[in-house]
Coordinates of C-alpha atoms and ligand atoms in Angstrom, one line a residue:
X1 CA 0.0 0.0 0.0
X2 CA 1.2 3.2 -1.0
X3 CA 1.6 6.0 2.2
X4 CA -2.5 7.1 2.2
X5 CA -1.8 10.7 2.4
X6 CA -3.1 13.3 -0.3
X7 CA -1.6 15.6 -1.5
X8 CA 1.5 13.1 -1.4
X9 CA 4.0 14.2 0.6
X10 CA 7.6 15.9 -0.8
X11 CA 9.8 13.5 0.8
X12 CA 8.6 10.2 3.2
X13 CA 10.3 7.3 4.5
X14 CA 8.0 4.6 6.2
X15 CA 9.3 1.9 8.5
X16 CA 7.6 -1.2 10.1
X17 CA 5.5 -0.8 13.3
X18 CA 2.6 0.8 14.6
X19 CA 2.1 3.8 17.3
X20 CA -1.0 3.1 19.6
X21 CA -3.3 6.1 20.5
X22 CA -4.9 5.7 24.2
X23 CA -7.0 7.9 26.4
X24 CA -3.6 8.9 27.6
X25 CA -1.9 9.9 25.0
X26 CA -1.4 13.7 25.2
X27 CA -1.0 16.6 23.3
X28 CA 2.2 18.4 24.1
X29 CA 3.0 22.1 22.6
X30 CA 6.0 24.0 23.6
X31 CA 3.4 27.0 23.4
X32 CA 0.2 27.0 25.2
X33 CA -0.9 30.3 23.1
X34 CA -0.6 27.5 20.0
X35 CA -3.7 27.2 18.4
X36 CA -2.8 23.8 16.4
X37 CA -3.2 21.7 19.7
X38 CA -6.8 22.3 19.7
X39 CA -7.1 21.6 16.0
X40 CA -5.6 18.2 16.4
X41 CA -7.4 17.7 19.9
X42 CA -10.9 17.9 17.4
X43 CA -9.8 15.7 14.3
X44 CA -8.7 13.2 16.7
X45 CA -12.0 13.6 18.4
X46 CA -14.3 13.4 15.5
X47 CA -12.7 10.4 13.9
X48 CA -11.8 8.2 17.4
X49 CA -14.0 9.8 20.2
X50 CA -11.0 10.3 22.1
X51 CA -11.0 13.6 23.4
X52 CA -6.6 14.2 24.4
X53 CA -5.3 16.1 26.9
X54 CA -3.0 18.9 26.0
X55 CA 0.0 19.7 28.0
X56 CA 2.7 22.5 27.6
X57 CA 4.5 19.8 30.6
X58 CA 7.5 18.0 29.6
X59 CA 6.9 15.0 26.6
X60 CA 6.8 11.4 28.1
X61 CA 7.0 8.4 25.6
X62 CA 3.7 7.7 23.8
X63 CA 3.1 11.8 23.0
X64 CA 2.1 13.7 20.2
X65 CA 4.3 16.6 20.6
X66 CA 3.9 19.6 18.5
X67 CA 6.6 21.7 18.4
X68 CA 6.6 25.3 16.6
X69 CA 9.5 26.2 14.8
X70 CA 11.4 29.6 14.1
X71 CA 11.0 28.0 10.4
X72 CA 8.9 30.0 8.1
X73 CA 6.7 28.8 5.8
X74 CA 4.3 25.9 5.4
X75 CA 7.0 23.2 5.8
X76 CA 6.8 20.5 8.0
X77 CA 8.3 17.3 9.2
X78 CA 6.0 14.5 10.9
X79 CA 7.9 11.5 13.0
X80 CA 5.9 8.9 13.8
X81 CA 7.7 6.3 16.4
X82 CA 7.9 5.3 19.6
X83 CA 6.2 8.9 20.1
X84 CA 4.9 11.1 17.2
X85 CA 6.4 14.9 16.7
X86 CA 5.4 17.3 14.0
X87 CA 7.6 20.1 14.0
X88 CA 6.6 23.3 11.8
X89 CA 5.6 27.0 11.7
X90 CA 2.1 27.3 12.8
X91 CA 0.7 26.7 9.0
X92 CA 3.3 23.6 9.1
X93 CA 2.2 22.5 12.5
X94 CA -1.7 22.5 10.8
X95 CA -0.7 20.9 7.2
X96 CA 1.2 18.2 9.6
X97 CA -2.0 17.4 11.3
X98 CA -4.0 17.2 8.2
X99 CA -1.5 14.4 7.4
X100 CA -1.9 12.7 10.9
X101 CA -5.9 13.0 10.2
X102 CA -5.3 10.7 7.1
X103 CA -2.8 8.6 8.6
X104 CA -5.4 7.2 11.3
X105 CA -6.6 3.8 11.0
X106 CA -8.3 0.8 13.1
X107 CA -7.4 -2.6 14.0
X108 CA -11.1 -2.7 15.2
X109 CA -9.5 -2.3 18.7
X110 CA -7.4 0.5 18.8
X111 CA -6.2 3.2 16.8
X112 CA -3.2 3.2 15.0
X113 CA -0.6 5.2 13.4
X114 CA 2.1 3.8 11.3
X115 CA 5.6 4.6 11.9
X116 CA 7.1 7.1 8.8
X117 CA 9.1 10.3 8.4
X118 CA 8.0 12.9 6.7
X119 CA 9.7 16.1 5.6
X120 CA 6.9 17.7 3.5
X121 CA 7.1 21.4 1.5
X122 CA 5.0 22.2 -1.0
X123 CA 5.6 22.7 -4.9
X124 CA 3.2 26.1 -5.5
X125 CA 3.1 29.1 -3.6
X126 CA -0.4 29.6 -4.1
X127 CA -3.3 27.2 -4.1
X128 CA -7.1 27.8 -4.2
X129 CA -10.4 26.8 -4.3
X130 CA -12.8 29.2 -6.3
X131 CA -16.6 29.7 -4.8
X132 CA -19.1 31.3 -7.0
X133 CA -21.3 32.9 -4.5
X134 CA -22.9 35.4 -7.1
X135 CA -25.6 33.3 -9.2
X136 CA -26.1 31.1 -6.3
X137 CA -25.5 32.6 -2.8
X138 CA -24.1 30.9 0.2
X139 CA -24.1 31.8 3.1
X140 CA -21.9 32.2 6.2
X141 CA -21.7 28.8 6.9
X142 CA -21.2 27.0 4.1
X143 CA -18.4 29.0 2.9
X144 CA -17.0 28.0 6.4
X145 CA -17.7 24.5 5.5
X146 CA -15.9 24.6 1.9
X147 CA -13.2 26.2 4.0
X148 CA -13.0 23.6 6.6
X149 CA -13.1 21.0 3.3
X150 CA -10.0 23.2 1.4
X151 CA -7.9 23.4 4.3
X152 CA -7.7 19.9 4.9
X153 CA -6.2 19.3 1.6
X154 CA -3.8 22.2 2.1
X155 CA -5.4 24.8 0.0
X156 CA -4.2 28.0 1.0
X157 CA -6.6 30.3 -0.8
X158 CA -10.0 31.1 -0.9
X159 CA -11.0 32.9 -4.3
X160 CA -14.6 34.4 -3.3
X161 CA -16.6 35.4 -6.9
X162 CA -18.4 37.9 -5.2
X163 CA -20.3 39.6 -8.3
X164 CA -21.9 38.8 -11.1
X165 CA -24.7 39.7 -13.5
X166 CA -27.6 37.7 -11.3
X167 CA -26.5 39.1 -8.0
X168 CA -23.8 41.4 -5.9
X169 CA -22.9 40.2 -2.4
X170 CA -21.1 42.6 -0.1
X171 CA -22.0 45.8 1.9
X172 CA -20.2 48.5 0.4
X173 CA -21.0 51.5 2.7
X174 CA -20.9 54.4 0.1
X175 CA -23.3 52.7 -2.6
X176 CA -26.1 51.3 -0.4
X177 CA -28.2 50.4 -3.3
X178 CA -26.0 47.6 -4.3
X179 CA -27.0 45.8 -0.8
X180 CA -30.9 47.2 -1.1
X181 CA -31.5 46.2 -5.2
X182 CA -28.8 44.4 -6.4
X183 CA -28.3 41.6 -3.8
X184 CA -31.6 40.6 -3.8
X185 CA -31.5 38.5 -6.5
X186 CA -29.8 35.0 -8.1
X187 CA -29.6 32.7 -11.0
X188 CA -33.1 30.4 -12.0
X189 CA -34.8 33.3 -9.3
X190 CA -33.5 31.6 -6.3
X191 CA -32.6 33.6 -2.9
X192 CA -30.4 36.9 -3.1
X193 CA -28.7 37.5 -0.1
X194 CA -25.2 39.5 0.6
X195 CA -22.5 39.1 3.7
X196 CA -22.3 42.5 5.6
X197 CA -19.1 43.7 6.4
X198 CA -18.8 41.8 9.7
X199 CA -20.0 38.3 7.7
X200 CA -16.7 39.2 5.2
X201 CA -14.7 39.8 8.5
X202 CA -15.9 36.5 10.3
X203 CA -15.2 34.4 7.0
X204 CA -11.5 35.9 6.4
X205 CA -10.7 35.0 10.1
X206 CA -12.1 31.4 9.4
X207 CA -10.0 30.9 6.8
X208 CA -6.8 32.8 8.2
X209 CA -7.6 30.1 11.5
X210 CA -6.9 27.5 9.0
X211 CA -4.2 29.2 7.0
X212 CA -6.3 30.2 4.2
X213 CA -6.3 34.1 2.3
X214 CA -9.2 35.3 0.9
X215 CA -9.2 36.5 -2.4
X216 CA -12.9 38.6 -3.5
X217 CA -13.5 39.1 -6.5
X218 CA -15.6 42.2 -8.1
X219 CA -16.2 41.0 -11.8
X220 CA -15.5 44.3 -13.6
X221 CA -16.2 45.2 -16.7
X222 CA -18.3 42.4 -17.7
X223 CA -20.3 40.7 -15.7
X224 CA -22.1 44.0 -14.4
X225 CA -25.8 43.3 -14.9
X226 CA -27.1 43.7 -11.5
X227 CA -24.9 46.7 -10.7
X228 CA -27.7 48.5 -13.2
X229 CA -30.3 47.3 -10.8
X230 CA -29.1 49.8 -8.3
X231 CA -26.7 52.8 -10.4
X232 CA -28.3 52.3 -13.9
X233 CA -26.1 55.5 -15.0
X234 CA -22.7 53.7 -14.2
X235 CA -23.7 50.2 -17.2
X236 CA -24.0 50.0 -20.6
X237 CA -27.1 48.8 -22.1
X238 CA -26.6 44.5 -22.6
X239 CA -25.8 43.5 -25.6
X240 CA -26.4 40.5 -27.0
X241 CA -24.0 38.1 -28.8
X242 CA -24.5 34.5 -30.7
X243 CA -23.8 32.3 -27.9
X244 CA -26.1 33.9 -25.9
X245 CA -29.0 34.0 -28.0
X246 CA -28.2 30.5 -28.7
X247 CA -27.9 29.7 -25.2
X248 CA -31.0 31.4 -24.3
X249 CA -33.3 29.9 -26.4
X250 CA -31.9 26.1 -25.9
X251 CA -33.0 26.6 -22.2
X252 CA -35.5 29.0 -22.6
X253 CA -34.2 31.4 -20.5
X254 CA -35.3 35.6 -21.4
X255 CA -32.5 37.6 -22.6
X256 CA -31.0 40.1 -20.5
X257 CA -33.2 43.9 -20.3
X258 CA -31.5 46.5 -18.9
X259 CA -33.0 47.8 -15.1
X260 CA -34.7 44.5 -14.5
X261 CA -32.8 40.9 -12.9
X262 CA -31.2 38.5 -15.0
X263 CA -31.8 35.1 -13.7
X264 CA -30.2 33.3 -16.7
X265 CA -27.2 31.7 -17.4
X266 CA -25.9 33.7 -20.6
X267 CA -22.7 35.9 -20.5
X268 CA -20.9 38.3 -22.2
X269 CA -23.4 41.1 -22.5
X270 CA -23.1 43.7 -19.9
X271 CA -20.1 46.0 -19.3
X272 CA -19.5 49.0 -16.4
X273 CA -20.0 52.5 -18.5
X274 CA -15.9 52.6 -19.4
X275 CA -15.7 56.3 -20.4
X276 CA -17.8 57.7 -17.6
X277 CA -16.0 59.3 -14.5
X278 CA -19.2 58.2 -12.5
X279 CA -17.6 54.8 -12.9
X280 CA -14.2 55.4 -11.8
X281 CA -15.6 57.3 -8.4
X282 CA -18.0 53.9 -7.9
X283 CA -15.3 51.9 -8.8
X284 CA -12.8 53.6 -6.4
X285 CA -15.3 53.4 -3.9
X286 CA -15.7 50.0 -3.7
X287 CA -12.4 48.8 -4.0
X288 CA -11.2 51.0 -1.1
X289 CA -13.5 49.2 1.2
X290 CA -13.0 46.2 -0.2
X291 CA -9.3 46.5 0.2
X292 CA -10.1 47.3 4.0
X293 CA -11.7 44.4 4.4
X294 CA -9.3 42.3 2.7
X295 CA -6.2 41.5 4.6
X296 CA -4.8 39.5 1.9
X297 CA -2.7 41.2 -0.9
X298 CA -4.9 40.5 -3.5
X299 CA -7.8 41.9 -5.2
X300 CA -9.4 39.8 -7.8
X301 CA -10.6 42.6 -10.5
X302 CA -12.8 40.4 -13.0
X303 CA -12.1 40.6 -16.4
X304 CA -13.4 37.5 -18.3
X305 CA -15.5 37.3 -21.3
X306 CA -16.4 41.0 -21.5
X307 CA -17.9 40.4 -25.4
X308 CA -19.8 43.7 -25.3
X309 CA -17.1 45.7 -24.9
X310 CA -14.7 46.7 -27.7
X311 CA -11.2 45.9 -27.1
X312 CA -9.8 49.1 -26.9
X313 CA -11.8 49.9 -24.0
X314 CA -11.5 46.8 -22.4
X315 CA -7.9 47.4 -22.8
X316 CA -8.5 51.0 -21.4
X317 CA -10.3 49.8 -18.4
X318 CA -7.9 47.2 -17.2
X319 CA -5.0 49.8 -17.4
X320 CA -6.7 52.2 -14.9
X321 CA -8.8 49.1 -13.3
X322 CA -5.4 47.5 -12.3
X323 CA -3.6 51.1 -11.8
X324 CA -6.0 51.6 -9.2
X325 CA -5.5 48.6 -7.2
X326 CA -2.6 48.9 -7.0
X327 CA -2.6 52.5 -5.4
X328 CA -4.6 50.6 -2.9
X329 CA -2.3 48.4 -2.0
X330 CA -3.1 45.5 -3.2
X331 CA -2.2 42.9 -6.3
X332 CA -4.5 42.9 -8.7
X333 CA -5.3 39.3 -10.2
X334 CA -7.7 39.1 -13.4
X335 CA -9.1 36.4 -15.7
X336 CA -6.4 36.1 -18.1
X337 CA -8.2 38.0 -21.1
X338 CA -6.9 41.2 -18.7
X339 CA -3.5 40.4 -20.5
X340 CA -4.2 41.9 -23.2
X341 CA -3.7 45.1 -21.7
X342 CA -1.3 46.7 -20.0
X343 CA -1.7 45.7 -17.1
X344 CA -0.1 47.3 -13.9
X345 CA 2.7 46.1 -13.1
X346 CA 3.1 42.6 -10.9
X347 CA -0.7 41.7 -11.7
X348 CA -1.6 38.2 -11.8
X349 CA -3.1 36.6 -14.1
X350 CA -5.6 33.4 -14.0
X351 CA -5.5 31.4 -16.9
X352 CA -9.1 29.8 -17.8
X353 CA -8.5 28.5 -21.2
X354 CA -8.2 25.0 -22.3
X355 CA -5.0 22.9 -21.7
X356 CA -4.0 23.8 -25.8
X357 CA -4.6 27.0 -25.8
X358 CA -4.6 29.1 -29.2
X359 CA -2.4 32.4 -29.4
X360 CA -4.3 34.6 -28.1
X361 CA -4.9 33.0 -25.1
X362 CA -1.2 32.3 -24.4
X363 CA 0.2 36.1 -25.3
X364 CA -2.3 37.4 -22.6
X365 CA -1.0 34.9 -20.5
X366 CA 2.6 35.4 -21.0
X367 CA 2.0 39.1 -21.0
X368 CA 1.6 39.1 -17.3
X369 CA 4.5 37.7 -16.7
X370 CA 6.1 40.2 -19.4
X371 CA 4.8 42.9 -16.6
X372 CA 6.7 41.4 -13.9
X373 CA 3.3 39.3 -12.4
X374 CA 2.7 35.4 -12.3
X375 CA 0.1 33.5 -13.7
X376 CA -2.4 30.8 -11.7
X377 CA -3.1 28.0 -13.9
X378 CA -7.3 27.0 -13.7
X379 CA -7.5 25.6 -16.9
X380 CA -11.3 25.0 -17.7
X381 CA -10.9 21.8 -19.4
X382 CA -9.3 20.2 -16.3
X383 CA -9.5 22.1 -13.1
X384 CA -13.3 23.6 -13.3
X385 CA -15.0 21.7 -10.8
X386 CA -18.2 23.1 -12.0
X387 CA -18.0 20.9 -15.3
X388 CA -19.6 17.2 -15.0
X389 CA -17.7 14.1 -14.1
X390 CA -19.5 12.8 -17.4
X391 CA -22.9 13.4 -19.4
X392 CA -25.3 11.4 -16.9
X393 CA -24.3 13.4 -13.8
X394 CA -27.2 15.3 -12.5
X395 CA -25.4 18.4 -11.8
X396 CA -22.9 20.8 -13.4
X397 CA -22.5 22.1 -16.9
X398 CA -20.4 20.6 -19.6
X399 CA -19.8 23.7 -21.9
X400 CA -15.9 22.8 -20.9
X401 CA -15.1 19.6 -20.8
X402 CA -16.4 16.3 -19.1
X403 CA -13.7 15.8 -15.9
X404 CA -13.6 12.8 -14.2
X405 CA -10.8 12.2 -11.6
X406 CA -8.2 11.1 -14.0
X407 CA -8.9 14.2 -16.2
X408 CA -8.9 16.6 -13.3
X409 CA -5.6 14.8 -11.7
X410 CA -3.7 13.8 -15.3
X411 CA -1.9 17.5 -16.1
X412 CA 0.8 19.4 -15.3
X413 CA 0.1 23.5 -14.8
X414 CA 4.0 24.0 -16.5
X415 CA 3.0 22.7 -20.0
X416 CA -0.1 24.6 -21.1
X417 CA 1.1 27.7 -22.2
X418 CA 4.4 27.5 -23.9
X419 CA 7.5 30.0 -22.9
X420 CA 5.5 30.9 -19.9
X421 CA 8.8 30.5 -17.8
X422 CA 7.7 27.5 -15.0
X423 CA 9.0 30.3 -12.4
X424 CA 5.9 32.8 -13.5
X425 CA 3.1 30.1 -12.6
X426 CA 2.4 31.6 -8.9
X427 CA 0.4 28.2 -8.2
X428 CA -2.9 26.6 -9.1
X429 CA -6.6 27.3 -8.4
X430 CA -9.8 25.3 -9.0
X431 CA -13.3 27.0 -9.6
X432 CA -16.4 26.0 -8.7
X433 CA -19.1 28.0 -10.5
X434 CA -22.3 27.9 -9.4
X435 CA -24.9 27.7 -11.7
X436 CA -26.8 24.5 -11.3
X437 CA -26.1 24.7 -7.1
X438 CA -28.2 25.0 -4.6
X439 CA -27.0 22.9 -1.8
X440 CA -23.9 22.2 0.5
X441 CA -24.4 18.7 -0.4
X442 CA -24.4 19.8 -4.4
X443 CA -21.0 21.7 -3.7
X444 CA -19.4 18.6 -2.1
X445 CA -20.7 16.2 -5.3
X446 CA -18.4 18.5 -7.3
X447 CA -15.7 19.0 -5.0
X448 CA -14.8 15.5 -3.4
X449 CA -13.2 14.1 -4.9
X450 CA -11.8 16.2 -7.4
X451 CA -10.6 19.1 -5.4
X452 CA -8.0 16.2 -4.2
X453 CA -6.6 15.6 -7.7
X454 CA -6.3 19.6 -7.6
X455 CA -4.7 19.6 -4.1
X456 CA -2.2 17.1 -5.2
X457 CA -1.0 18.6 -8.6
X458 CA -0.6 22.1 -6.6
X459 CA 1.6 20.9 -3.7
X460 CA 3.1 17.3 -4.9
X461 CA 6.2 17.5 -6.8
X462 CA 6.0 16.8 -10.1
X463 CA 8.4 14.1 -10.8
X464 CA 5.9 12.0 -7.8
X465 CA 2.8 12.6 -9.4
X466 CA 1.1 9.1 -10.8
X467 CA -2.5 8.4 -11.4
X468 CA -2.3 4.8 -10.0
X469 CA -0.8 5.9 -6.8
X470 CA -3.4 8.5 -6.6
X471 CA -6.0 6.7 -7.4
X472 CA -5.0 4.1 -4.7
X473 CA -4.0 6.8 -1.8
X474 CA -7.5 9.2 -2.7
X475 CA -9.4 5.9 -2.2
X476 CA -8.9 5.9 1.7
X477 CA -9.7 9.1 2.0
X478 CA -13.2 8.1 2.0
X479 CA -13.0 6.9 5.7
X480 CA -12.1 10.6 6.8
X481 CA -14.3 12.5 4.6
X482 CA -17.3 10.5 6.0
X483 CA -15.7 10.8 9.4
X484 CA -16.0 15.0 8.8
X485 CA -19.4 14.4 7.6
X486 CA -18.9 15.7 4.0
X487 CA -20.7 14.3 1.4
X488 CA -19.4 14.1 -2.5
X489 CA -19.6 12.0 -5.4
X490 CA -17.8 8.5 -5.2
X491 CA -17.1 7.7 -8.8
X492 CA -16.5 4.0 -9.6
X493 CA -13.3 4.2 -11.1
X494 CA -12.0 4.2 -7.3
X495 CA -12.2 1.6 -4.5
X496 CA -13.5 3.6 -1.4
X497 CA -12.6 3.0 1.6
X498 CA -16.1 2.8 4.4
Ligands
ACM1 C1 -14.8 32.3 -16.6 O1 -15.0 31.0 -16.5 N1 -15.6 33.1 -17.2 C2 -13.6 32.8 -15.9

């Protein structure tokens, strides 16, 4: 059996032997201000219904010690023995406890451990889960729960799609209409809703408790529709393009109307009034309070699929879009068709294309990098985990590609776009749009198991990575996940463990 930890591990060495967990096993920390010991306290408690002691006391034989480092970063290294000893920063101290959580198994009697070392570091600086919170909103808790689910397979960013043409969903103090009109709507006419500014707070300290950054995301200048609910003045009127009109009547949806919701699933016909200086005072508006809120460097500034506008406004707008981020402080990141313009310097690009992309696609990518930014690989045709698994699954869309697990695990984010130097690729991120959602439960059929294939590619080396050992290793992560209480989809091309 291959070590049953994903995202595999950087460097392991396993050794025969067992270590016993017992009611008195304790939790040692050589810091009782150390957060981590109550985090491993609870996933040993949910999956053993032991409930450990922790101790800053001196370690005895048959402790878990946890033992903070000066060390930087999210490395750690994970003994298990005689005694087991993570040693880490507080981030390593967390990632080496979602290892231990995956680690535990059952002889029926007791619980068990087996003995390895593991010195563990991950490939990409940045790795994220994607949350479309606009067409379908969730509230507090859920995004808490998809937290709780990223975190445990080491993602480190939360990418929150906070706008879109069905909905807006944050209090922005200065433009109260956005809240009062705009919010109050969603795709297929389900339930608006926004977070205030203390919801946004409570979520970014969620995720920060479990080493996560949030990343919002205003959709700018596409993707504007419901911003003309509440400041018609500041958007174009929609305009319509082929897809859209196709797209409509195949699912007889109405086409967009200017002033009144758009419930529908179309895109690429609204755009923020580029020439207006209305605009840039709305626009500066929000992003200072959203970079208030925001603790994280970045700012996630839209940019996708903005068909009714012409390209030399587009280009325009990202200029001063990105410009004016960064005066705030913060790193822009856009949808990669932003790379067509200049953007400001350092911005970030997110590549959505498919894994061959045409030219176009790969010079706005490149460009970023060209501007001294990086690029985060969510190729659609492999990482969106809104697509199906294949064409009888009941929810998702398929406009991309059909991923199963082998598709969403089987690619390497260094050979999609060529001459993008492998040093410019900041990390990888996984979307989940939301469309056809409605349910926690529908967000885990999407995300488990996939998001693990996507956790693996962004932190295992690439020289480790191998479907069959994945497919072995993701298989006994069925016992935890229904441990934790998450649902997801269990595809058959995997033997689940529980
Ligand atoms: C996108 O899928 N429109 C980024």
């Amino acid at each position: 059996m291959v070590l049953p930890v994903v995202p595999l591990p950087s460097s392991f060495t396993e050794s025969p032997g067992t270590f016993r967990l017992a009611s008195s096993t304790r939790i040692v920390v050589n810091n009782d201000a150390d957060a981590t010991a109550s985090v491993l306290a609870n996933v040993i408690a949910e999956r053993t219904g032991l409930r450990l002691d922790i101790t800053t006391d001196a370690a005895a034989q048959g402790d878990i010690v946890l033992h903070r480092t000066a060390r930087q970063g999210e490395h750690y290294a994970l003994r298990i023995g005689s005694d087991v000893r993570i040693d880490g920063s507080e981030a390593g101290l967390f990632y080496g406890i979602q290892t231990l959580r995956q680690l535990l198994t059952t002889d029926g009697d007791d619980w068990l451990l087996p003995h390895v070392d593991i010195d563990d570091t991950p490939r990409f600086v940045y790795r994220g889960l994607m949350l479309d919170v606009a067409r379908t909103f969730f509230g507090v808790d859920t995004v808490k729960a998809f937290i709780d689910r990223a975190a445990s397979l080491k993602f480190n960013h939360l990418h929150l799609h906070l706008t879109d043409d069905q909905g807006w969903r944050l209090q922005i103090d200065s433009r109260p209409l956005l809240t009062e009109r705009s919010s109050t709507t969603a795709a297929l006419g389900r339930p608006g809703g926004f977070y205030t500014k203390d919801d946004f707070r409570e979520i970014v300290q969620y995720a920060a408790a479990r080493h996560m950054v949030v990343v919002p995301e205003i959709d700018l200048p596409g993707h504007t529709h419901a911003i003309g609910l509440a400041y018609p003045e500041l958007v174009e009127d929609p305009v319509m393009n082929d897809n859209l009109l196709a797209q409509s009547s195949a699912l007889g949806q109405p086409l967009p109307v200017a002033g009144e919701p758009y419930l529908g699933w179309g895109v690429g016909h609204s755009s923020m009034k580029i020439h207006s200086e209305a605009t840039w005072e709305f626009l500066r508006d929000v992003l200072t309070e959203l970079a208030e809120l925001t603790p994280g460097p970045y700012l996630h500034v839209g940019g996708d699929e903005a068909l009714g506008t012409p390209q030399a406004d587009f280009d325009a707008f990202i200029e001063r879009v990105t410009a004016l981020t960064t005066e705030l402080g913060k790193t822009p990141v856009a949808w990669h068709e932003a790379g067509s313009a200049q953007v400001a310097e350092g911005t970030v690009g997110q590549y959505w294309g498919n894994t061959e992309p045409g030219d176009a696609h790969a010079d706005a990518a490149r460009h970023f990098a060209a501007r001294g930014g990086s690029v985060i690989m969510s190729p659609s045709t492999t990482a969106y985990l809104d697509q199906k698994y294949d064409a009888e699954f009941p929810l998702g869309l398929d406009w991309a590609a059909l991923i199963n697990l082998e598709t969403a695990y089987d690619w390497e984010p260094t050979a999609i776009v060529d001459d993008l130097p492998a040093e410019a690729i900041l990390g990888v991120e996984a979307p989940l749009w939301s469309e056809t959602l409605e349910t926690l439960d529908d967000i885990d059929q999407l995300v488990f198991p996939r998001a693990a294939a996507i956790a693996e590619v962004a932190w295992s080396q690439a020289e480790d990575r191998d479907w069959s050992s994945f497919r072995e290793r993701v298989g006994t992560l069925g016992t935890v996940w229904n441990a934790a209480g998450w649902g997801g989809h269990r595809p058959a091309e995997i033997v689940w463990s529980n």
